[in-house]
Amino acid sequence: MVKVNENFAKMPGSYLFAEVRRRTNAYRAAHPDADIILLGIGDVTLPLPKACVEAMKKAADEMGKAETFRGYPPEFGYDFLREAICENDYKKHGAPIEADEIFVSDGAKSDTSSIGELFSLDNVVAVCDPVYPVYVDSNAMCGRAGDYIDGKWSRVVYMPCTKENNFMPALPEQPVDMIYLCFPNNPAGVGMTKAELKKWVDYANRTGAVILYDSAYEFFITHDDMPHTIYEIEGAETCAIEFRSFSKTAGFTGVRCAYTVVPKALVREGVSLHALWSRRQSTKMNGVSYVVQRAAEAVYSESGQAEVKAHIAYYQENAAVIREGLEKAGFEVFGGIDSPYVWLKTPDGLSSWNFFDLLLDRCHVVGTPGSGFGASGEGYFRLTSFNTHEKTREALERIVRAFRG
Ligand code: PLP
């Protein structure tokens, strides 16, 4: 009889968002008149930029005509998109990346969870705590994470990120091999400076580790001393793989397009990781649709850039409203400047879940408990800037009324 992957049996349930939904629905059922505002969502609300929609329509027309119809796309992405990405996201920042080091995909979630296939199961994984759960769960599913004991995986090195260290992980004291870093950070909402990131690049080059750098929120960076790509840091091309996405930048969460950069200079044990990822993608991936890639290309057009900047400004304004409202209400507030996520310390030592219940009951506002992102997230709470201006303002007015003084 077939044996199933026993690692799945070790996985805890996907507790966080299911539990958020369960408690919200229970509250709604008990209080049908409550006007509940969701500030927990990590999904965008603004519609696609017009430039992208026009590009999709044009591409769809091409697909409907015999002379311009296209079948399977190239596994690694069309040259027009790889070149646009290379020019705009790398060359403009002085990063030494070439178009053929860029692999177009359907999402940073799939790429960050698949990248582990390139590495031995013996490797030790290091993650920030709290963390985007995909990095940990994907390693647990393949058996690299060990056993789940008291809320932690036995073979994962957790790097606590709390207000005491400004949410910046410290270099690990024990040897680690695969280091997941996500900046600007989800959930803590802070960005990392070039000087800070240089320490990690030097560490990885010195020890032979590889940095798996998730830069999905790069477009939210406002500070000049924060890198837009890890390859702005000298030496990163010999130690880092970068993940980027059009999801939050251009509202592509429902369209699906992202990319991963694996530099040719990244070699471990004499093996090119670029060659391995090429091999993996050409076996497991049949490309991203032409229509979607044309939409992504349009993000880099003049009008596309103007629209995308306006969208990000809209969410940044929401983040500022959240920050200011929370401060007025007396909370300790972090993040939300270089990221769409605002991170707050729960008041009076409340647990993240107790604060969830309190906020829902007193303000009819739903956020995300920090403890759901890792043990060091206990006592913190995440609000997102992806709702509308109107709902965000209303939510914060309620919070100020409920908590001030
Ligand atoms: N990486 C981080 C840190 C995220 O927060 C998310 C989505 O919330 C993703 C990746 C997923 O990106 P994509 O929509 O491209 O799969």
Coordinates of C-alpha atoms and ligand atoms in Angstrom, one line a residue:
M1 CA 0.0 0.0 0.0
V2 CA 1.1 3.5 -0.7
K3 CA 2.8 5.4 2.1
V4 CA 1.9 9.1 2.5
N5 CA 4.4 11.8 3.2
E6 CA 4.6 11.5 7.0
N7 CA 5.9 15.0 7.4
F8 CA 2.4 16.3 6.7
A9 CA 1.1 14.4 9.8
K10 CA 3.5 16.6 11.9
M11 CA 2.1 19.8 10.7
P12 CA -0.1 21.9 13.0
G13 CA -3.4 23.0 11.3
S14 CA -3.3 26.3 9.4
Y15 CA -4.5 27.8 12.6
L16 CA -4.0 31.5 12.1
F17 CA -6.3 32.7 9.4
A18 CA -8.8 29.9 9.9
E19 CA -9.1 30.9 13.6
V20 CA -9.4 34.6 12.7
R21 CA -12.3 33.7 10.3
R22 CA -13.9 31.4 12.9
R23 CA -13.9 34.1 15.6
T24 CA -15.0 36.8 13.2
N25 CA -17.9 34.7 12.0
A26 CA -18.9 33.7 15.5
Y27 CA -19.0 37.4 16.5
R28 CA -21.0 38.3 13.4
A29 CA -23.5 35.6 14.2
A30 CA -23.9 36.8 17.7
H31 CA -24.0 40.5 16.7
P32 CA -25.7 40.7 13.3
D33 CA -25.8 44.5 13.3
A34 CA -22.1 45.0 13.9
D35 CA -20.4 46.7 11.0
I36 CA -17.1 44.8 11.0
I37 CA -14.0 46.3 9.4
L38 CA -11.3 43.9 8.2
L39 CA -7.8 45.3 8.7
G40 CA -6.3 41.8 8.9
I41 CA -6.3 41.1 5.2
G42 CA -3.0 40.8 3.2
D43 CA -4.8 41.3 -0.1
V44 CA -5.1 44.5 -2.1
T45 CA -8.4 46.2 -2.8
L46 CA -7.6 48.7 -5.6
P47 CA -8.3 47.5 -9.1
L48 CA -5.6 46.8 -11.6
P49 CA -3.8 49.7 -13.2
K50 CA -5.4 50.7 -16.5
A51 CA -2.1 50.2 -18.4
C52 CA -2.2 46.6 -17.3
V53 CA -5.8 46.1 -18.3
E54 CA -5.2 47.6 -21.7
A55 CA -2.1 45.4 -22.2
M56 CA -4.2 42.3 -21.2
K57 CA -6.9 43.2 -23.7
K58 CA -4.5 43.7 -26.5
A59 CA -2.7 40.4 -25.7
A60 CA -6.1 38.6 -25.5
D61 CA -6.9 39.9 -29.0
E62 CA -3.5 38.7 -30.3
M63 CA -4.3 35.2 -28.8
G64 CA -7.6 35.2 -30.8
K65 CA -5.9 35.7 -34.2
A66 CA -4.1 32.9 -36.1
E67 CA -1.2 35.1 -37.0
T68 CA -0.5 36.3 -33.5
F69 CA -1.6 33.3 -31.5
R70 CA 1.0 31.8 -29.1
G71 CA 1.1 28.4 -27.4
Y72 CA 3.2 27.4 -24.5
P73 CA 5.2 30.4 -23.2
P74 CA 9.0 30.0 -22.5
E75 CA 9.5 28.2 -19.1
F76 CA 11.5 31.1 -17.7
G77 CA 9.4 34.0 -19.1
Y78 CA 9.2 36.0 -22.3
D79 CA 12.3 38.0 -23.1
F80 CA 10.3 41.2 -23.3
L81 CA 9.4 40.8 -19.6
R82 CA 12.7 39.5 -18.4
E83 CA 14.4 42.5 -20.1
A84 CA 11.9 45.0 -18.7
I85 CA 12.5 43.6 -15.2
C86 CA 16.2 43.6 -15.6
E87 CA 16.3 47.2 -16.8
N88 CA 13.9 48.7 -14.3
D89 CA 14.4 46.7 -11.2
Y90 CA 18.1 45.9 -11.4
K91 CA 20.1 48.0 -13.8
K92 CA 18.5 51.2 -12.6
H93 CA 19.6 50.4 -9.1
G94 CA 23.1 49.5 -10.3
A95 CA 22.6 45.8 -9.5
P96 CA 24.7 43.4 -11.6
I97 CA 21.9 41.1 -12.7
E98 CA 21.3 40.0 -16.3
A99 CA 17.9 39.2 -17.9
D100 CA 18.7 35.4 -18.1
E101 CA 19.1 35.3 -14.3
I102 CA 15.5 36.2 -13.9
F103 CA 12.8 33.5 -13.8
V104 CA 9.2 34.6 -14.3
S105 CA 6.7 32.7 -12.3
D106 CA 3.1 32.7 -11.0
G107 CA 3.9 33.9 -7.5
A108 CA 6.4 34.5 -4.8
K109 CA 4.5 32.1 -2.6
S110 CA 5.2 29.2 -5.0
D111 CA 8.8 30.2 -5.5
T112 CA 9.7 30.7 -1.9
S113 CA 8.1 27.4 -1.1
S114 CA 9.7 25.5 -4.0
I115 CA 13.2 26.9 -3.7
G116 CA 14.1 24.4 -0.9
E117 CA 14.1 21.6 -3.6
L118 CA 17.6 22.9 -4.6
F119 CA 19.0 22.1 -1.2
S120 CA 19.8 19.0 0.8
L121 CA 17.4 18.0 3.6
D122 CA 20.4 18.1 5.9
N123 CA 20.6 21.9 5.7
V124 CA 19.7 24.0 8.7
V125 CA 17.1 26.6 8.0
A126 CA 17.1 30.0 9.8
V127 CA 14.0 32.2 9.9
C128 CA 13.0 35.5 11.6
D129 CA 10.5 35.0 14.3
P130 CA 7.7 36.2 13.7
V131 CA 7.8 35.1 10.0
Y132 CA 5.7 34.7 6.9
P133 CA 4.6 31.1 7.6
V134 CA 5.3 29.7 4.1
Y135 CA 9.1 29.5 4.6
V136 CA 8.7 27.3 7.7
D137 CA 5.8 25.2 6.5
S138 CA 7.4 24.3 3.1
N139 CA 10.5 23.1 4.9
A140 CA 8.4 21.1 7.4
M141 CA 6.5 19.4 4.5
C142 CA 9.7 18.1 3.0
G143 CA 11.1 16.9 6.3
R144 CA 13.9 19.5 6.8
A145 CA 12.3 21.1 9.8
G146 CA 12.4 18.2 12.2
D147 CA 9.6 17.7 14.7
Y148 CA 7.0 20.2 15.9
I149 CA 7.4 20.5 19.7
D150 CA 5.7 23.2 21.8
G151 CA 5.1 25.5 18.9
K152 CA 8.5 25.2 17.3
W153 CA 10.3 23.0 14.8
S154 CA 13.2 21.2 16.3
R155 CA 15.7 21.7 13.4
V156 CA 14.7 25.3 12.6
V157 CA 16.8 28.2 14.0
Y158 CA 14.4 31.0 15.0
M159 CA 15.9 34.5 15.1
P160 CA 13.7 36.6 17.4
C161 CA 12.7 40.0 16.1
T162 CA 11.1 42.1 18.8
K163 CA 11.1 45.8 19.7
E164 CA 14.2 45.1 21.9
N165 CA 16.2 44.6 18.7
N166 CA 14.2 46.9 16.5
F167 CA 12.8 43.8 14.7
M168 CA 16.3 43.1 13.2
P169 CA 17.5 39.5 13.4
A170 CA 20.9 38.9 15.0
L171 CA 23.4 36.8 13.1
P172 CA 22.9 33.2 14.3
E173 CA 25.3 31.8 16.9
Q174 CA 25.1 28.3 15.5
P175 CA 25.9 27.3 11.9
V176 CA 22.9 27.7 9.5
D177 CA 22.7 27.1 5.8
M178 CA 19.5 28.5 4.3
I179 CA 18.6 31.9 5.7
Y180 CA 15.2 33.3 4.8
L181 CA 15.0 37.1 5.1
C182 CA 12.0 39.2 4.1
F183 CA 12.4 43.0 4.0
P184 CA 10.4 45.1 4.1
N185 CA 9.1 42.7 6.6
N186 CA 5.8 40.9 6.8
P187 CA 4.5 40.9 9.5
A188 CA 6.5 43.4 11.5
G189 CA 6.4 46.1 8.8
V190 CA 10.0 47.4 9.1
G191 CA 12.6 47.7 6.4
M192 CA 16.3 46.8 6.6
T193 CA 19.1 49.2 5.8
K194 CA 21.9 48.5 3.3
A195 CA 24.4 48.5 6.2
E196 CA 22.4 45.9 8.1
L197 CA 21.9 43.7 5.0
K198 CA 25.6 43.9 4.2
K199 CA 26.3 42.1 7.5
W200 CA 24.1 39.2 6.2
V201 CA 25.7 39.1 2.8
D202 CA 29.2 39.0 4.4
Y203 CA 28.1 36.3 6.8
A204 CA 26.7 34.1 4.0
N205 CA 29.7 34.6 1.8
R206 CA 32.0 33.8 4.7
T207 CA 30.1 30.6 5.8
G208 CA 28.8 29.3 2.5
A209 CA 25.1 29.8 3.6
V210 CA 22.6 31.0 1.0
I211 CA 20.2 34.0 1.7
L212 CA 16.7 33.5 0.4
Y213 CA 15.6 37.2 0.2
D214 CA 11.9 37.9 -0.2
S215 CA 11.4 41.4 -1.4
A216 CA 7.7 41.3 -2.2
Y217 CA 7.2 44.7 -0.5
E218 CA 10.1 46.5 -2.1
F219 CA 7.8 49.1 -3.7
F220 CA 6.8 50.4 -0.3
I221 CA 10.3 51.5 0.7
T222 CA 10.6 55.2 1.5
H223 CA 14.1 55.4 3.0
D224 CA 17.1 56.0 0.8
D225 CA 19.3 53.9 2.9
M226 CA 17.2 50.8 2.3
P227 CA 18.1 48.6 -0.7
H228 CA 15.4 48.0 -3.4
T229 CA 17.1 44.7 -4.2
I230 CA 19.7 42.6 -2.3
Y231 CA 22.0 42.9 -5.3
E232 CA 22.6 46.5 -4.5
I233 CA 24.8 45.0 -1.7
E234 CA 28.3 44.1 -2.9
G235 CA 28.8 40.4 -2.9
A236 CA 25.1 39.4 -2.9
E237 CA 25.3 37.7 -6.3
T238 CA 27.5 35.0 -4.8
C239 CA 25.2 34.2 -1.8
A240 CA 21.6 35.3 -2.5
I241 CA 18.4 34.3 -4.3
E242 CA 15.8 37.1 -4.5
F243 CA 12.0 36.7 -4.8
R244 CA 9.9 39.5 -6.1
S245 CA 6.2 39.8 -6.9
F246 CA 3.8 42.0 -8.8
S247 CA 1.1 41.1 -6.3
K248 CA 1.4 44.0 -3.9
T249 CA 3.2 46.4 -6.3
A250 CA 0.6 46.3 -9.0
G251 CA -2.4 44.6 -7.5
F252 CA -1.7 41.3 -9.2
T253 CA -2.8 39.1 -6.3
G254 CA -5.6 37.7 -8.6
V255 CA -3.6 37.9 -11.8
R256 CA -0.5 36.0 -10.6
C257 CA 2.9 37.1 -11.7
A258 CA 6.2 37.2 -9.9
Y259 CA 9.9 36.4 -10.5
T260 CA 12.9 34.9 -8.8
V261 CA 16.5 35.9 -9.4
V262 CA 19.2 33.2 -9.3
P263 CA 22.5 34.7 -10.2
K264 CA 25.0 32.6 -12.3
A265 CA 27.7 33.5 -9.8
L266 CA 25.9 31.6 -7.0
V267 CA 27.7 28.3 -6.7
R268 CA 27.8 25.9 -3.8
E269 CA 29.8 22.7 -3.7
G270 CA 30.9 23.4 -7.2
V271 CA 27.2 23.4 -8.4
S272 CA 25.5 26.3 -10.1
L273 CA 22.2 27.1 -8.4
H274 CA 21.1 28.9 -11.5
A275 CA 21.6 25.6 -13.4
L276 CA 19.6 23.7 -10.8
W277 CA 16.7 26.2 -10.8
S278 CA 16.7 26.2 -14.6
R279 CA 16.5 22.4 -14.5
R280 CA 13.7 22.5 -11.9
Q281 CA 11.6 25.1 -13.6
S282 CA 11.9 23.5 -17.1
T283 CA 10.7 20.2 -15.5
K284 CA 7.9 21.5 -13.3
M285 CA 6.8 24.8 -14.8
N286 CA 5.1 25.5 -18.2
G287 CA 5.4 29.2 -18.0
V288 CA 3.1 32.1 -17.2
S289 CA 0.5 33.1 -19.7
Y290 CA 1.3 35.5 -22.4
V291 CA -1.6 37.8 -21.4
V292 CA -0.3 38.0 -17.8
Q293 CA 3.2 38.7 -18.9
R294 CA 2.1 41.5 -21.1
A295 CA 0.2 43.0 -18.2
A296 CA 3.3 42.7 -16.0
E297 CA 5.4 44.4 -18.7
A298 CA 2.9 47.3 -18.8
V299 CA 3.7 47.9 -15.1
Y300 CA 7.1 49.4 -16.3
S301 CA 5.5 51.7 -18.9
E302 CA 5.3 55.4 -18.1
S303 CA 1.6 55.3 -17.4
G304 CA 1.9 52.0 -15.6
Q305 CA 4.6 53.4 -13.2
A306 CA 2.4 56.5 -12.5
E307 CA -0.6 54.3 -11.6
V308 CA 1.4 51.9 -9.5
K309 CA 3.0 54.8 -7.6
A310 CA -0.5 56.2 -7.0
H311 CA -1.7 52.9 -5.7
I312 CA 1.2 52.5 -3.3
A313 CA 0.7 56.1 -2.1
Y314 CA -3.0 55.3 -1.4
Y315 CA -2.0 52.3 0.8
Q316 CA 0.8 54.4 2.4
E317 CA -1.7 57.0 3.3
N318 CA -3.8 54.3 5.0
A319 CA -0.7 53.1 6.9
A320 CA -0.1 56.6 8.1
V321 CA -3.8 56.9 9.3
I322 CA -3.4 53.6 11.1
R323 CA -0.1 54.7 12.7
E324 CA -1.4 58.1 13.8
G325 CA -4.6 56.7 15.1
L326 CA -2.9 54.0 17.1
E327 CA -0.4 56.5 18.6
K328 CA -3.2 58.8 19.5
A329 CA -5.0 55.9 21.2
G330 CA -1.8 55.3 23.2
F331 CA -0.4 52.2 21.5
E332 CA 3.3 51.5 20.9
V333 CA 3.5 51.4 17.1
F334 CA 6.1 50.0 14.7
G335 CA 6.4 49.5 10.9
G336 CA 3.9 50.9 8.4
I337 CA 6.4 53.4 6.9
D338 CA 8.3 51.2 4.4
S339 CA 5.7 48.5 4.3
P340 CA 1.9 48.1 4.2
Y341 CA 1.9 46.4 7.6
V342 CA 1.6 48.2 10.9
W343 CA 2.7 46.2 14.0
L344 CA 1.6 47.2 17.4
K345 CA 2.3 46.1 21.0
T346 CA -0.8 44.9 22.7
P347 CA -1.7 47.0 25.8
D348 CA -1.5 45.9 29.4
G349 CA 0.4 42.7 28.6
L350 CA -2.6 41.2 26.8
S351 CA -1.9 38.1 24.6
S352 CA -2.3 38.6 20.9
W353 CA -5.5 36.6 20.8
N354 CA -7.0 38.4 23.8
F355 CA -6.4 41.7 22.1
F356 CA -8.0 40.3 18.9
D357 CA -11.2 39.6 20.9
L358 CA -11.1 42.9 22.6
L359 CA -10.6 44.9 19.4
L360 CA -13.4 43.0 17.7
D361 CA -15.7 43.5 20.6
R362 CA -15.0 47.1 21.4
C363 CA -14.4 48.4 17.9
H364 CA -15.7 45.8 15.4
V365 CA -12.2 45.8 13.8
V366 CA -10.4 42.6 12.8
G367 CA -6.6 42.4 12.7
T368 CA -4.1 39.5 12.9
P369 CA -2.6 38.2 16.2
G370 CA 1.1 38.4 16.1
S371 CA 1.5 35.1 17.9
G372 CA 0.2 33.4 14.7
F373 CA 3.4 34.4 13.0
G374 CA 5.7 32.8 15.6
A375 CA 6.4 32.7 19.3
S376 CA 8.2 36.0 19.3
G377 CA 5.0 37.6 17.8
E378 CA 3.2 37.0 21.1
G379 CA 2.0 40.3 22.6
Y380 CA 2.0 42.0 19.1
F381 CA -0.7 42.5 16.6
R382 CA -0.8 43.3 12.8
L383 CA -3.0 45.8 11.0
T384 CA -2.8 46.2 7.2
S385 CA -3.3 49.2 5.0
F386 CA -5.0 47.4 2.2
N387 CA -8.6 48.4 3.0
T388 CA -10.2 51.6 1.6
H389 CA -9.5 55.1 2.9
E390 CA -13.0 55.3 4.2
K391 CA -13.0 52.0 6.1
T392 CA -9.5 52.6 7.4
R393 CA -10.4 56.0 8.8
E394 CA -13.6 54.7 10.3
A395 CA -11.7 51.8 12.0
L396 CA -9.1 54.1 13.5
E397 CA -11.7 56.6 14.7
R398 CA -13.3 53.7 16.6
I399 CA -10.0 52.6 18.0
V400 CA -9.2 56.1 19.2
R401 CA -12.6 56.5 20.8
A402 CA -12.3 53.1 22.5
F403 CA -8.8 53.2 23.8
R404 CA -7.7 56.8 24.4
G405 CA -7.4 57.7 28.0
Ligands
PLP1 N1 6.0 36.9 0.3 C1 5.5 37.6 1.3 C2 6.4 38.1 2.4 C3 4.1 37.8 1.4 O1 3.6 38.5 2.4 C4 3.3 37.3 0.3 C5 1.8 37.5 0.3 O2 1.2 37.9 1.2 C6 3.9 36.6 -0.7 C7 5.3 36.4 -0.7 C8 3.1 36.0 -1.8 O3 3.3 36.7 -3.0 P1 2.6 36.1 -4.3 O4 1.2 36.7 -4.4 O5 3.4 36.6 -5.4 O6 2.5 34.6 -4.3

